[in-house]
PDB file of C-alpha atoms in Angstrom:
ATOM      1  CA  MET A   1      11.259  -8.579 -20.008  1.00 45.00           C
ATOM      2  CA  SER A   2      11.826  -9.461 -16.164  1.00 52.00           C
ATOM      3  CA  GLU A   3       9.855  -6.724 -14.764  1.00 77.00           C
ATOM      4  CA  LYS A   4      10.220  -5.607 -11.183  1.00 87.00           C
ATOM      5  CA  GLY A   5       7.798  -5.212  -8.876  1.00 93.00           C
ATOM      6  CA  ILE A   6       5.469  -1.715  -7.593  1.00 95.00           C
ATOM      7  CA  LEU A   7       4.872  -0.780  -4.629  1.00 96.00           C
ATOM      8  CA  VAL A   8       2.148   0.574  -4.345  1.00 96.00           C
ATOM      9  CA  VAL A   9       0.549   2.580  -1.671  1.00 95.00           C
ATOM     10  CA  VAL A  10      -3.490   2.786  -0.488  1.00 94.00           C
ATOM     11  CA  SER A  11      -5.067   4.790   1.982  1.00 92.00           C
ATOM     12  CA  GLY A  12      -8.673   5.675   1.906  1.00 90.00           C
ATOM     13  CA  PHE A  13     -11.170   6.823   4.926  1.00 86.00           C
ATOM     14  CA  SER A  14     -12.141   4.298   7.564  1.00 80.00           C
ATOM     15  CA  GLY A  15     -15.195   2.491   6.455  1.00 80.00           C
ATOM     16  CA  ALA A  16     -14.061   3.054   2.318  1.00 86.00           C
ATOM     17  CA  GLY A  17     -14.029  -1.210   2.065  1.00 86.00           C
ATOM     18  CA  LYS A  18      -9.377  -0.521   1.628  1.00 88.00           C
ATOM     19  CA  GLY A  19      -9.627  -4.558   3.363  1.00 85.00           C
ATOM     20  CA  THR A  20     -12.095  -5.975   1.950  1.00 89.00           C
ATOM     21  CA  LEU A  21     -10.885  -4.677  -1.582  1.00 92.00           C
ATOM     22  CA  MET A  22      -7.302  -5.960  -0.603  1.00 91.00           C
ATOM     23  CA  LYS A  23      -8.885  -9.986   0.566  1.00 90.00           C
ATOM     24  CA  GLU A  24      -9.947  -9.057  -2.656  1.00 94.00           C
ATOM     25  CA  LEU A  25      -7.416  -7.760  -4.884  1.00 95.00           C
ATOM     26  CA  LEU A  26      -4.630 -10.480  -3.236  1.00 93.00           C
ATOM     27  CA  GLY A  27      -7.483 -13.523  -3.824  1.00 94.00           C
ATOM     28  CA  ARG A  28      -7.998 -13.156  -7.167  1.00 95.00           C
ATOM     29  CA  TYR A  29      -4.792 -12.236  -8.376  1.00 95.00           C
ATOM     30  CA  PRO A  30      -1.787 -14.573  -5.871  1.00 93.00           C
ATOM     31  CA  GLN A  31       0.810 -14.832  -7.939  1.00 93.00           C
ATOM     32  CA  THR A  32       0.665 -10.966  -8.595  1.00 94.00           C
ATOM     33  CA  TYR A  33       0.549  -8.915  -5.519  1.00 95.00           C
ATOM     34  CA  ALA A  34       2.077  -8.798  -2.162  1.00 93.00           C
ATOM     35  CA  LEU A  35       0.997  -7.345   1.047  1.00 91.00           C
ATOM     36  CA  SER A  36       3.696  -5.728   2.839  1.00 91.00           C
ATOM     37  CA  VAL A  37       3.869  -7.147   6.186  1.00 90.00           C
ATOM     38  CA  SER A  38       3.996  -4.664   9.547  1.00 91.00           C
ATOM     39  CA  ALA A  39       6.515  -5.117  12.370  1.00 94.00           C
ATOM     40  CA  THR A  40       4.635  -4.615  15.670  1.00 94.00           C
ATOM     41  CA  THR A  41       6.116  -4.442  19.365  1.00 96.00           C
ATOM     42  CA  ARG A  42       2.311  -5.296  20.845  1.00 93.00           C
ATOM     43  CA  ARG A  43       1.523  -8.740  21.608  1.00 91.00           C
ATOM     44  CA  PRO A  44       0.626 -11.393  19.335  1.00 90.00           C
ATOM     45  CA  ARG A  45      -3.334 -11.750  19.899  1.00 89.00           C
ATOM     46  CA  GLU A  46      -4.406 -15.032  19.818  1.00 89.00           C
ATOM     47  CA  GLY A  47      -4.001 -17.345  16.075  1.00 90.00           C
ATOM     48  CA  GLU A  48      -2.111 -14.670  14.971  1.00 90.00           C
ATOM     49  CA  GLU A  49       0.876 -15.646  13.035  1.00 89.00           C
ATOM     50  CA  ASP A  50       5.010 -14.129  13.223  1.00 91.00           C
ATOM     51  CA  GLY A  51       5.916 -13.219  10.279  1.00 86.00           C
ATOM     52  CA  ARG A  52       1.583 -13.596   8.415  1.00 85.00           C
ATOM     53  CA  GLU A  53      -0.386 -11.102  10.432  1.00 86.00           C
ATOM     54  CA  TYR A  54       3.202  -8.844  12.102  1.00 91.00           C
ATOM     55  CA  PHE A  55       6.105  -9.235  12.347  1.00 94.00           C
ATOM     56  CA  PHE A  56       6.197  -8.884  16.536  1.00 96.00           C
ATOM     57  CA  LEU A  57       9.379  -7.237  18.122  1.00 96.00           C
ATOM     58  CA  SER A  58      10.288  -6.274  21.209  1.00 95.00           C
ATOM     59  CA  LYS A  59      10.542  -2.570  22.183  1.00 95.00           C
ATOM     60  CA  ASP A  60      14.249  -1.924  21.839  1.00 96.00           C
ATOM     61  CA  GLU A  61      14.484  -4.834  18.531  1.00 96.00           C
ATOM     62  CA  PHE A  62      11.766  -2.544  16.626  1.00 96.00           C
ATOM     63  CA  GLU A  63      14.105   0.543  17.716  1.00 96.00           C
ATOM     64  CA  LYS A  64      17.363  -0.741  16.318  1.00 96.00           C
ATOM     65  CA  MET A  65      15.513  -0.786  13.465  1.00 96.00           C
ATOM     66  CA  ILE A  66      14.385   3.139  13.240  1.00 95.00           C
ATOM     67  CA  ALA A  67      18.143   3.900  14.634  1.00 96.00           C
ATOM     68  CA  LYS A  68      19.605   1.956  11.931  1.00 96.00           C
ATOM     69  CA  GLY A  69      17.038   3.341   8.724  1.00 93.00           C
ATOM     70  CA  GLU A  70      14.846   0.071   8.085  1.00 94.00           C
ATOM     71  CA  LEU A  71      11.368   0.577   8.053  1.00 93.00           C
ATOM     72  CA  ILE A  72       9.773   2.080   5.438  1.00 90.00           C
ATOM     73  CA  GLU A  73       7.437   4.387   8.163  1.00 88.00           C
ATOM     74  CA  TYR A  74       6.642   3.747  11.711  1.00 90.00           C
ATOM     75  CA  ALA A  75       4.093   5.473  14.280  1.00 86.00           C
ATOM     76  CA  LYS A  76       3.853   4.954  17.890  1.00 85.00           C
ATOM     77  CA  TYR A  77       0.052   4.220  18.354  1.00 78.00           C
ATOM     78  CA  VAL A  78      -1.549   4.196  22.189  1.00 77.00           C
ATOM     79  CA  GLU A  79       1.834   3.078  23.503  1.00 87.00           C
ATOM     80  CA  ASN A  80       3.332   0.238  20.859  1.00 91.00           C
ATOM     81  CA  TYR A  81       5.567   0.696  17.650  1.00 93.00           C
ATOM     82  CA  TYR A  82       3.518  -0.186  13.764  1.00 91.00           C
ATOM     83  CA  GLY A  83       6.310   0.364  10.752  1.00 92.00           C
ATOM     84  CA  THR A  84       6.898  -0.925   7.727  1.00 92.00           C
ATOM     85  CA  PRO A  85      10.172  -3.159   7.200  1.00 93.00           C
ATOM     86  CA  ARG A  86      12.437  -1.734   4.180  1.00 93.00           C
ATOM     87  CA  GLY A  87      13.523  -5.729   3.495  1.00 93.00           C
ATOM     88  CA  TYR A  88      11.014  -7.547   3.441  1.00 92.00           C
ATOM     89  CA  VAL A  89       8.968  -4.764   1.107  1.00 93.00           C
ATOM     90  CA  GLN A  90      12.835  -4.510  -1.278  1.00 93.00           C
ATOM     91  CA  ARG A  91      13.263  -8.802  -1.286  1.00 93.00           C
ATOM     92  CA  LYS A  92       9.835  -9.098  -2.612  1.00 93.00           C
ATOM     93  CA  LEU A  93       9.527  -6.175  -5.414  1.00 93.00           C
ATOM     94  CA  ASP A  94      13.231  -8.594  -6.773  1.00 93.00           C
ATOM     95  CA  GLU A  95      10.532 -11.338  -6.641  1.00 93.00           C
ATOM     96  CA  GLY A  96       8.387  -9.280  -9.645  1.00 92.00           C
ATOM     97  CA  LYS A  97       6.272  -8.551  -7.319  1.00 94.00           C
ATOM     98  CA  ASP A  98       3.593  -5.537  -6.718  1.00 96.00           C
ATOM     99  CA  VAL A  99       3.610  -4.991  -3.149  1.00 95.00           C
ATOM    100  CA  ILE A 100       0.203  -3.501  -1.722  1.00 95.00           C
ATOM    101  CA  LEU A 101       0.617  -0.832   2.046  1.00 93.00           C
ATOM    102  CA  GLU A 102      -2.104  -0.144   3.437  1.00 89.00           C
ATOM    103  CA  ILE A 103      -1.326   2.634   5.635  1.00 87.00           C
ATOM    104  CA  GLU A 104      -2.231   6.729   6.539  1.00 84.00           C
ATOM    105  CA  ILE A 105      -1.488   9.748   4.795  1.00 85.00           C
ATOM    106  CA  GLN A 106       1.307  10.549   7.221  1.00 83.00           C
ATOM    107  CA  GLY A 107       2.799   7.499   5.913  1.00 85.00           C
ATOM    108  CA  ALA A 108       1.847   6.789   2.468  1.00 90.00           C
ATOM    109  CA  ARG A 109       4.369  10.702   2.575  1.00 89.00           C
ATOM    110  CA  ASN A 110       6.896   8.932   4.201  1.00 87.00           C
ATOM    111  CA  VAL A 111       7.300   6.051   1.900  1.00 90.00           C
ATOM    112  CA  LYS A 112       7.091   8.311  -1.775  1.00 91.00           C
ATOM    113  CA  LYS A 113       9.711  10.217  -0.379  1.00 88.00           C
ATOM    114  CA  MET A 114      11.933   6.467  -0.154  1.00 86.00           C
ATOM    115  CA  PHE A 115      10.145   5.136  -3.065  1.00 89.00           C
ATOM    116  CA  PRO A 116       9.194   7.970  -5.646  1.00 91.00           C
ATOM    117  CA  ASP A 117       7.708   5.316  -8.303  1.00 91.00           C
ATOM    118  CA  SER A 118       5.929   3.727  -5.633  1.00 94.00           C
ATOM    119  CA  LEU A 119       2.353   4.143  -6.694  1.00 96.00           C
ATOM    120  CA  LEU A 120      -0.231   6.612  -4.464  1.00 96.00           C
ATOM    121  CA  LEU A 121      -4.235   4.847  -4.490  1.00 96.00           C
ATOM    122  CA  PHE A 122      -6.814   6.654  -2.364  1.00 95.00           C
ATOM    123  CA  VAL A 123     -10.206   4.622  -1.539  1.00 94.00           C
ATOM    124  CA  THR A 124     -12.980   6.746  -0.777  1.00 92.00           C
ATOM    125  CA  PRO A 125     -17.186   5.638  -1.400  1.00 89.00           C
ATOM    126  CA  PRO A 126     -19.218   7.361  -4.215  1.00 87.00           C
ATOM    127  CA  SER A 127     -20.212   9.579  -1.593  1.00 88.00           C
ATOM    128  CA  ALA A 128     -20.047  11.359   1.938  1.00 84.00           C
ATOM    129  CA  SER A 129     -23.684  10.708   3.217  1.00 86.00           C
ATOM    130  CA  GLU A 130     -23.134   6.648   1.603  1.00 86.00           C
ATOM    131  CA  LEU A 131     -19.688   6.388   4.170  1.00 83.00           C
ATOM    132  CA  LYS A 132     -21.082   7.551   7.223  1.00 85.00           C
ATOM    133  CA  SER A 133     -24.454   5.261   6.966  1.00 84.00           C
ATOM    134  CA  ARG A 134     -21.948   2.609   6.303  1.00 79.00           C
ATOM    135  CA  LEU A 135     -19.894   3.477   9.315  1.00 80.00           C
ATOM    136  CA  VAL A 136     -23.616   3.457  10.857  1.00 80.00           C
ATOM    137  CA  GLY A 137     -24.788  -0.344   8.961  1.00 74.00           C
ATOM    138  CA  ARG A 138     -21.547  -1.573  11.189  1.00 70.00           C
ATOM    139  CA  GLY A 139     -22.821  -2.304  13.726  1.00 71.00           C
ATOM    140  CA  THR A 140     -19.853  -2.428  15.909  1.00 72.00           C
ATOM    141  CA  GLU A 141     -18.941   1.779  16.996  1.00 74.00           C
ATOM    142  CA  THR A 142     -21.274   4.234  19.335  1.00 82.00           C
ATOM    143  CA  MET A 143     -22.187   7.352  17.069  1.00 84.00           C
ATOM    144  CA  ASP A 144     -19.734   9.105  19.335  1.00 86.00           C
ATOM    145  CA  VAL A 145     -17.358   7.096  17.376  1.00 83.00           C
ATOM    146  CA  ILE A 146     -18.492   7.370  13.794  1.00 84.00           C
ATOM    147  CA  GLU A 147     -18.930  11.299  14.430  1.00 85.00           C
ATOM    148  CA  SER A 148     -14.594  11.458  15.411  1.00 84.00           C
ATOM    149  CA  ARG A 149     -14.824   8.953  12.166  1.00 82.00           C
ATOM    150  CA  MET A 150     -16.669  11.616   9.800  1.00 86.00           C
ATOM    151  CA  GLU A 151     -13.866  14.431  11.657  1.00 86.00           C
ATOM    152  CA  ARG A 152     -11.219  12.146  10.815  1.00 84.00           C
ATOM    153  CA  ALA A 153     -12.086  11.644   7.799  1.00 86.00           C
ATOM    154  CA  CYS A 154     -12.558  15.151   6.668  1.00 87.00           C
ATOM    155  CA  GLU A 155      -9.356  16.135   7.661  1.00 85.00           C
ATOM    156  CA  GLU A 156      -7.538  13.325   5.438  1.00 84.00           C
ATOM    157  CA  ALA A 157      -9.951  14.502   2.752  1.00 87.00           C
ATOM    158  CA  GLU A 158      -7.242  17.309   2.419  1.00 86.00           C
ATOM    159  CA  GLY A 159      -4.634  14.775   1.487  1.00 88.00           C
ATOM    160  CA  MET A 160      -6.624  12.939  -1.344  1.00 91.00           C
ATOM    161  CA  GLU A 161      -5.101  14.973  -3.745  1.00 92.00           C
ATOM    162  CA  GLU A 162      -1.799  13.999  -3.283  1.00 93.00           C
ATOM    163  CA  TYR A 163      -2.281  10.477  -4.693  1.00 95.00           C
ATOM    164  CA  ASP A 164      -2.237   9.173  -8.122  1.00 95.00           C
ATOM    165  CA  TYR A 165      -5.535   7.637  -8.484  1.00 96.00           C
ATOM    166  CA  LEU A 166      -8.275   7.938  -6.717  1.00 94.00           C
ATOM    167  CA  ILE A 167     -10.363   4.125  -5.980  1.00 93.00           C
ATOM    168  CA  VAL A 168     -14.024   4.856  -5.923  1.00 92.00           C
ATOM    169  CA  ASN A 169     -15.787   1.395  -4.475  1.00 91.00           C
ATOM    170  CA  ASP A 170     -19.624   1.436  -4.915  1.00 89.00           C
ATOM    171  CA  ASP A 171     -19.525  -2.213  -6.697  1.00 91.00           C
ATOM    172  CA  LEU A 172     -17.297  -4.291  -4.915  1.00 91.00           C
ATOM    173  CA  GLU A 173     -16.242  -6.409  -8.113  1.00 92.00           C
ATOM    174  CA  ALA A 174     -15.471  -3.343 -10.439  1.00 94.00           C
ATOM    175  CA  CYS A 175     -13.441  -2.055  -7.945  1.00 94.00           C
ATOM    176  CA  VAL A 176     -11.038  -5.132  -7.964  1.00 95.00           C
ATOM    177  CA  GLU A 177     -10.498  -4.537 -11.491  1.00 96.00           C
ATOM    178  CA  GLU A 178     -10.057  -1.452 -11.665  1.00 96.00           C
ATOM    179  CA  MET A 179      -7.818  -1.507  -9.212  1.00 96.00           C
ATOM    180  CA  HIS A 180      -5.530  -4.027 -11.102  1.00 97.00           C
ATOM    181  CA  SER A 181      -5.774  -2.807 -14.296  1.00 96.00           C
ATOM    182  CA  ILE A 182      -4.807   0.513 -13.198  1.00 96.00           C
ATOM    183  CA  ILE A 183      -1.130  -1.127 -11.568  1.00 96.00           C
ATOM    184  CA  ARG A 184      -1.045  -2.729 -14.641  1.00 94.00           C
ATOM    185  CA  GLY A 185      -1.008  -0.241 -16.542  1.00 93.00           C
ATOM    186  CA  GLU A 186       1.223   1.634 -14.390  1.00 93.00           C
ATOM    187  CA  HIS A 187       4.194  -1.228 -15.366  1.00 90.00           C
ATOM    188  CA  ARG A 188       3.980   0.327 -18.761  1.00 88.00           C
ATOM    189  CA  ARG A 189       4.725   3.998 -17.912  1.00 86.00           C
ATOM    190  CA  SER A 190       8.136   4.223 -19.587  1.00 82.00           C
ATOM    191  CA  SER A 191       9.541   6.846 -16.871  1.00 79.00           C
ATOM    192  CA  ARG A 192       9.387   2.458 -16.081  1.00 82.00           C
ATOM    193  CA  ASN A 193      10.812   1.071 -19.222  1.00 84.00           C
ATOM    194  CA  ARG A 194      13.266   2.964 -19.528  1.00 84.00           C
ATOM    195  CA  GLU A 195      16.728   0.196 -19.479  1.00 85.00           C
ATOM    196  CA  PHE A 196      13.830  -1.403 -22.307  1.00 85.00           C
ATOM    197  CA  MET A 197      13.404   1.424 -24.123  1.00 88.00           C
ATOM    198  CA  LYS A 198      16.984   1.715 -24.665  1.00 91.00           C
ATOM    199  CA  GLU A 199      17.326  -1.891 -25.270  1.00 91.00           C
ATOM    200  CA  ILE A 200      14.921  -1.628 -28.619  1.00 89.00           C
ATOM    201  CA  LYS A 201      16.366   1.991 -29.565  1.00 93.00           C
ATOM    202  CA  GLU A 202      20.251  -0.658 -29.401  1.00 91.00           C
ATOM    203  CA  GLY A 203      18.511  -3.371 -30.961  1.00 93.00           C
ATOM    204  CA  LEU A 204      17.274  -0.963 -34.141  1.00 93.00           C
ATOM    205  CA  GLU A 205      20.456   0.802 -34.587  1.00 91.00           C
ATOM    206  CA  GLU A 206      22.667  -2.449 -35.257  1.00 90.00           C
ATOM    207  CA  MET A 207      19.948  -3.665 -37.476  1.00 90.00           C
ATOM    208  CA  LYS A 208      19.731   0.243 -39.709  1.00 88.00           C
ATOM    209  CA  ARG A 209      24.367  -1.066 -39.960  1.00 86.00           C
ATOM    210  CA  ARG A 210      23.180  -4.687 -40.933  1.00 79.00           C
TER     211      ARG A 210
END
């Protein structure tokens, strides 16, 4: 049976290793997954390409997309818009790819409203102390920034129960395979296979009549 893709929403604490996890998953299974490309009104940085890192739009173009309901979710950060174009996601799902969308909790809630069938995964380190040591270990942020990220993590933790699965990122190798097997298993969920079950039932009834 030809399978339609699943929209997979991945959220998690800053420092939980979402980016590394996504990169590894896509590198390992390029035929299975597609990473959702966001639209933004910010200027492209050196080396970035339109349609690869982002779809770069003018403020006017972006606001037209909002008005037409062409974005699954969007937000404004420091004077720039960021959002997920519905058309691109739908195209990839129709091609049979599982589309991975890496966004924060508020965006995940909006996606769930628009795509009730979406699968929500939350990535977390094995403990709060591990999260802090990973943030410190990066060596790229000041202690003030680290403290504010830890405060943000406390807020994000309040929404963990809204996700379908919790992915504990302790060992990268095991974590990638766990995520892959959860998504593959989701394809077998009976609620996603009503058409297939109907065909089987009809086939059995037909054989009974022969």
